[in-house]
Coordinates of C-alpha atoms in Angstrom, one line a residue:
M1 CA 46.5 -24.1 8.9
L2 CA 44.9 -22.3 6.0
K3 CA 43.0 -25.0 4.1
A4 CA 40.7 -23.1 1.7
L5 CA 40.0 -19.9 -0.2
I6 CA 36.4 -19.1 -0.9
F7 CA 35.4 -16.5 -3.6
D8 CA 32.4 -14.5 -4.3
V9 CA 31.9 -14.1 -8.1
D10 CA 30.2 -10.8 -9.3
G11 CA 32.7 -8.0 -8.6
T12 CA 35.2 -10.3 -7.0
L13 CA 36.3 -12.8 -9.5
A14 CA 35.5 -10.5 -12.4
E15 CA 33.8 -7.1 -13.0
T16 CA 30.6 -8.7 -14.2
E17 CA 28.0 -6.3 -12.7
D18 CA 27.8 -4.0 -15.7
L19 CA 27.2 -6.9 -18.0
H20 CA 24.4 -8.0 -15.8
R21 CA 22.9 -4.5 -16.1
Q22 CA 23.2 -4.5 -19.8
A23 CA 21.7 -8.0 -20.0
F24 CA 18.7 -6.8 -17.9
N25 CA 18.2 -3.8 -20.2
R26 CA 18.3 -5.9 -23.3
A27 CA 15.8 -8.4 -21.8
F28 CA 13.5 -5.6 -20.9
A29 CA 13.6 -4.2 -24.4
Q30 CA 13.0 -7.5 -26.1
L31 CA 10.0 -8.2 -23.9
G32 CA 8.5 -4.7 -24.6
L33 CA 9.1 -3.4 -21.1
D34 CA 9.8 0.3 -20.9
W35 CA 12.5 0.0 -18.2
R36 CA 16.1 1.0 -18.4
W37 CA 18.5 0.6 -15.5
S38 CA 21.2 3.3 -15.5
P39 CA 24.5 2.6 -13.7
E40 CA 23.2 4.8 -10.8
V41 CA 19.9 2.9 -10.6
Y42 CA 21.7 -0.4 -10.7
A43 CA 24.2 0.6 -8.0
E44 CA 21.2 1.1 -5.7
L45 CA 19.5 -2.2 -6.8
L46 CA 22.7 -4.1 -6.0
K47 CA 21.9 -3.6 -2.4
V48 CA 19.3 -6.3 -3.0
M49 CA 21.2 -9.6 -3.4
G50 CA 20.2 -12.0 -6.2
G51 CA 18.9 -11.1 -9.7
K52 CA 15.4 -12.5 -9.2
E53 CA 15.1 -10.7 -5.9
R54 CA 16.4 -7.5 -7.5
L55 CA 13.7 -7.7 -10.2
L56 CA 10.9 -8.3 -7.6
H57 CA 12.2 -5.4 -5.5
Y58 CA 12.2 -3.1 -8.5
I59 CA 8.7 -4.0 -9.5
A60 CA 7.4 -3.5 -6.0
Q61 CA 9.1 -0.1 -5.7
T62 CA 8.3 1.3 -9.1
H63 CA 5.1 -0.5 -10.3
P64 CA 3.1 -1.2 -7.1
E65 CA -0.2 -1.0 -9.0
D66 CA 0.9 -3.8 -11.3
D67 CA 3.0 -5.7 -8.8
G68 CA 1.2 -9.1 -9.1
A69 CA 1.0 -9.2 -12.9
L70 CA 4.6 -8.1 -13.4
A71 CA 6.0 -10.3 -10.6
S72 CA 4.5 -13.3 -12.4
R73 CA 6.7 -12.4 -15.4
M74 CA 9.9 -12.5 -13.3
P75 CA 10.9 -16.0 -14.3
E76 CA 10.5 -15.1 -18.0
I77 CA 12.5 -11.9 -17.6
H78 CA 15.2 -13.5 -15.6
H79 CA 15.6 -16.5 -17.9
L80 CA 16.0 -14.2 -20.9
K81 CA 18.4 -12.0 -19.0
T82 CA 20.5 -15.0 -18.1
R83 CA 20.7 -16.1 -21.8
I84 CA 21.7 -12.6 -22.9
Y85 CA 24.3 -12.3 -20.1
G86 CA 25.9 -15.6 -21.3
E87 CA 26.1 -14.2 -24.8
L88 CA 27.8 -11.0 -23.5
I89 CA 30.4 -13.0 -21.6
E90 CA 31.2 -15.3 -24.6
T91 CA 31.5 -12.4 -27.0
G92 CA 33.3 -10.0 -24.6
H93 CA 35.8 -12.5 -23.2
L94 CA 35.4 -11.1 -19.7
A95 CA 38.7 -11.3 -17.9
L96 CA 39.3 -12.1 -14.2
R97 CA 40.2 -9.2 -12.0
P98 CA 43.9 -8.5 -11.3
G99 CA 45.6 -11.2 -9.2
I100 CA 42.7 -13.7 -9.2
G101 CA 44.1 -16.1 -11.7
R102 CA 47.6 -15.9 -10.1
L103 CA 46.3 -16.6 -6.6
I104 CA 44.1 -19.5 -7.8
A105 CA 47.2 -21.0 -9.5
E106 CA 49.3 -20.5 -6.3
A107 CA 46.6 -22.2 -4.2
R108 CA 46.2 -25.2 -6.6
A109 CA 50.0 -25.7 -6.7
A110 CA 50.1 -25.7 -2.9
G111 CA 47.1 -28.0 -2.4
V112 CA 44.9 -25.3 -0.8
R113 CA 41.3 -26.0 -1.7
L114 CA 39.2 -23.5 -3.7
A115 CA 35.5 -22.7 -3.5
V116 CA 32.9 -20.3 -4.8
A117 CA 30.0 -18.9 -2.7
T118 CA 27.8 -16.7 -4.8
T119 CA 24.2 -15.7 -5.4
T120 CA 24.6 -15.7 -9.1
T121 CA 23.2 -18.6 -11.1
R122 CA 25.4 -21.6 -11.7
L123 CA 25.1 -21.2 -15.5
N124 CA 26.5 -17.7 -15.3
L125 CA 29.5 -18.9 -13.2
D126 CA 30.1 -21.9 -15.6
R127 CA 30.4 -19.5 -18.5
L128 CA 32.8 -17.3 -16.7
I129 CA 35.0 -20.3 -15.8
A130 CA 34.9 -21.7 -19.4
I131 CA 36.1 -18.4 -20.8
N132 CA 39.0 -18.0 -18.3
F133 CA 40.0 -21.6 -17.8
P134 CA 39.5 -23.1 -21.2
E135 CA 42.0 -25.9 -21.0
G136 CA 42.0 -27.0 -17.3
G137 CA 38.3 -27.0 -16.6
T138 CA 37.0 -25.5 -13.3
P139 CA 39.7 -24.9 -10.7
F140 CA 37.2 -24.9 -7.9
D141 CA 36.7 -28.0 -5.7
V142 CA 33.4 -26.7 -4.4
I143 CA 30.7 -24.5 -5.9
A144 CA 27.8 -23.1 -3.9
A145 CA 25.7 -20.9 -6.2
G146 CA 22.3 -19.4 -7.1
D147 CA 19.3 -20.6 -5.3
E148 CA 21.0 -23.4 -3.2
A149 CA 20.8 -21.2 -0.1
A150 CA 17.5 -20.6 1.6
H151 CA 18.5 -17.0 2.3
K152 CA 20.6 -14.7 0.1
K153 CA 23.5 -12.6 1.4
P154 CA 23.9 -10.9 3.9
A155 CA 22.6 -14.2 5.5
P156 CA 25.5 -16.6 5.9
D157 CA 23.8 -19.6 4.2
I158 CA 25.7 -19.7 1.0
F159 CA 29.1 -19.6 2.8
D160 CA 27.8 -22.1 5.3
I161 CA 27.1 -24.5 2.4
A162 CA 30.6 -23.9 0.9
V163 CA 32.3 -24.5 4.2
E164 CA 30.4 -27.7 4.8
R165 CA 31.2 -29.1 1.4
L166 CA 34.8 -28.3 1.8
G167 CA 34.9 -30.2 5.1
I168 CA 36.7 -27.5 7.0
A169 CA 36.2 -25.4 10.1
P170 CA 35.3 -21.8 9.2
S171 CA 38.5 -20.6 10.9
E172 CA 40.5 -22.7 8.3
G173 CA 39.3 -20.6 5.3
I174 CA 39.5 -17.1 4.0
A175 CA 36.7 -15.5 2.0
F176 CA 37.0 -12.9 -0.8
E177 CA 34.2 -10.4 -1.2
D178 CA 33.5 -6.9 -2.7
S179 CA 30.3 -5.8 -1.0
A180 CA 29.1 -4.9 2.4
A181 CA 26.4 -7.6 2.3
G182 CA 28.9 -10.2 1.1
I183 CA 31.3 -9.3 3.9
R184 CA 28.5 -9.6 6.5
S185 CA 27.6 -13.0 5.0
A186 CA 31.1 -14.4 5.3
L187 CA 31.7 -13.0 8.7
D188 CA 28.5 -14.5 10.1
A189 CA 29.6 -17.9 8.6
G190 CA 32.8 -17.5 10.8
L191 CA 35.2 -16.7 8.0
A192 CA 37.9 -14.1 7.8
V193 CA 37.3 -11.8 4.9
L194 CA 39.6 -10.0 2.5
A195 CA 37.7 -7.3 0.6
T196 CA 38.4 -5.8 -2.8
R197 CA 36.7 -2.7 -4.3
S198 CA 34.7 -3.2 -7.5
R199 CA 33.0 -0.7 -9.8
Y200 CA 29.6 -1.0 -8.2
T201 CA 30.7 -1.2 -4.6
E202 CA 32.9 1.9 -4.4
S203 CA 30.5 3.4 -1.8
H204 CA 30.2 0.3 0.3
R205 CA 31.7 0.2 3.8
L206 CA 34.1 -2.7 4.1
D207 CA 33.8 -3.0 7.9
G208 CA 34.9 -6.3 9.3
A209 CA 37.4 -7.3 6.5
F210 CA 40.8 -7.9 7.9
S211 CA 42.2 -6.3 4.8
A212 CA 40.7 -4.0 2.1
V213 CA 42.4 -3.4 -1.2
S214 CA 41.5 -2.2 -4.7
D215 CA 42.3 -5.6 -6.1
L216 CA 44.7 -8.5 -5.4
G217 CA 47.5 -6.9 -7.4
E218 CA 50.1 -8.3 -9.8
P219 CA 53.9 -8.1 -9.7
G220 CA 54.7 -4.7 -11.2
Q221 CA 51.1 -3.7 -10.9
P222 CA 50.4 -3.2 -7.2
H223 CA 47.0 -2.6 -5.7
Q224 CA 45.9 0.3 -3.7
H225 CA 45.8 -0.4 0.0
L226 CA 42.5 0.8 1.6
A227 CA 42.5 -0.6 5.2
G228 CA 43.8 -3.3 7.5
A229 CA 46.6 -5.8 6.7
V230 CA 49.2 -4.5 4.3
W231 CA 50.6 -6.7 1.6
P232 CA 54.3 -6.6 0.5
N233 CA 54.8 -4.9 -2.9
G234 CA 51.0 -4.4 -3.1
V235 CA 50.3 -8.0 -4.1
V236 CA 48.2 -10.5 -2.2
T237 CA 49.9 -13.9 -2.3
L238 CA 49.1 -17.3 -0.9
A239 CA 52.3 -17.1 1.2
G240 CA 51.1 -13.7 2.6
L241 CA 47.7 -15.1 3.4
Q242 CA 49.2 -18.1 5.1
S243 CA 51.4 -15.9 7.2
W244 CA 48.5 -13.7 8.2
H245 CA 46.3 -16.8 9.0
A246 CA 49.0 -18.3 11.1
A247 CA 49.4 -15.1 13.1
H248 CA 45.7 -14.3 13.6
R249 CA 43.5 -17.3 13.1
M250 CA 45.2 -20.4 14.6
G251 CA 43.8 -19.8 18.0
A252 CA 40.3 -19.8 16.5
T253 CA 40.6 -23.1 14.8
A254 CA 37.8 -25.4 16.0

């Protein structure tokens, strides 16, 4: 049976990526760095998973002559960026993507466990949860985040950690992702993947996902179907996921 739903965060739970971009730019300005990441530049940088890794990649690519000195400032830059990002979340009241809150509520009511597997820092996730679940606390039974994994996505490490903490077989869970690297990570951890498009992953191939949609949809606000499994009325529901899982994954249960 389907025992758990495992969510990526940035671009999956919420459209956070442009806030990350803005926070990086504000941190650069405050630290006197003449850098500014446009949406186009940031879309390319997102192919590198993890904010710290993204910074180091940018420095190596654009300032090779100062690589060592600038790389040594990475912790300072990233720490300031994280603080600014938290302020942007708290002042902007960043909402969950369509269908996320509804599906989480359905899963909790049915006793299906919930987890997060993300490369974002735990502090960033905690702030997003606090804004969107102000009364009930975190809805997630397990959180695997930030630097807990030895290797970032597309390596499967962060999903492996989430699966282990949930105490399930990979075939008993479904992962939700929005990027090609995230899909690869979840697939290599043995999970089935439902993919949603986000602002910064519109150009990503969603190969390997059993279903790809614009978002999870809401009653009266259906999503756009992109590929794979089709959802009645354009809405991904727990009942629909359980039906798909029973038909396609039972034979794979360890």
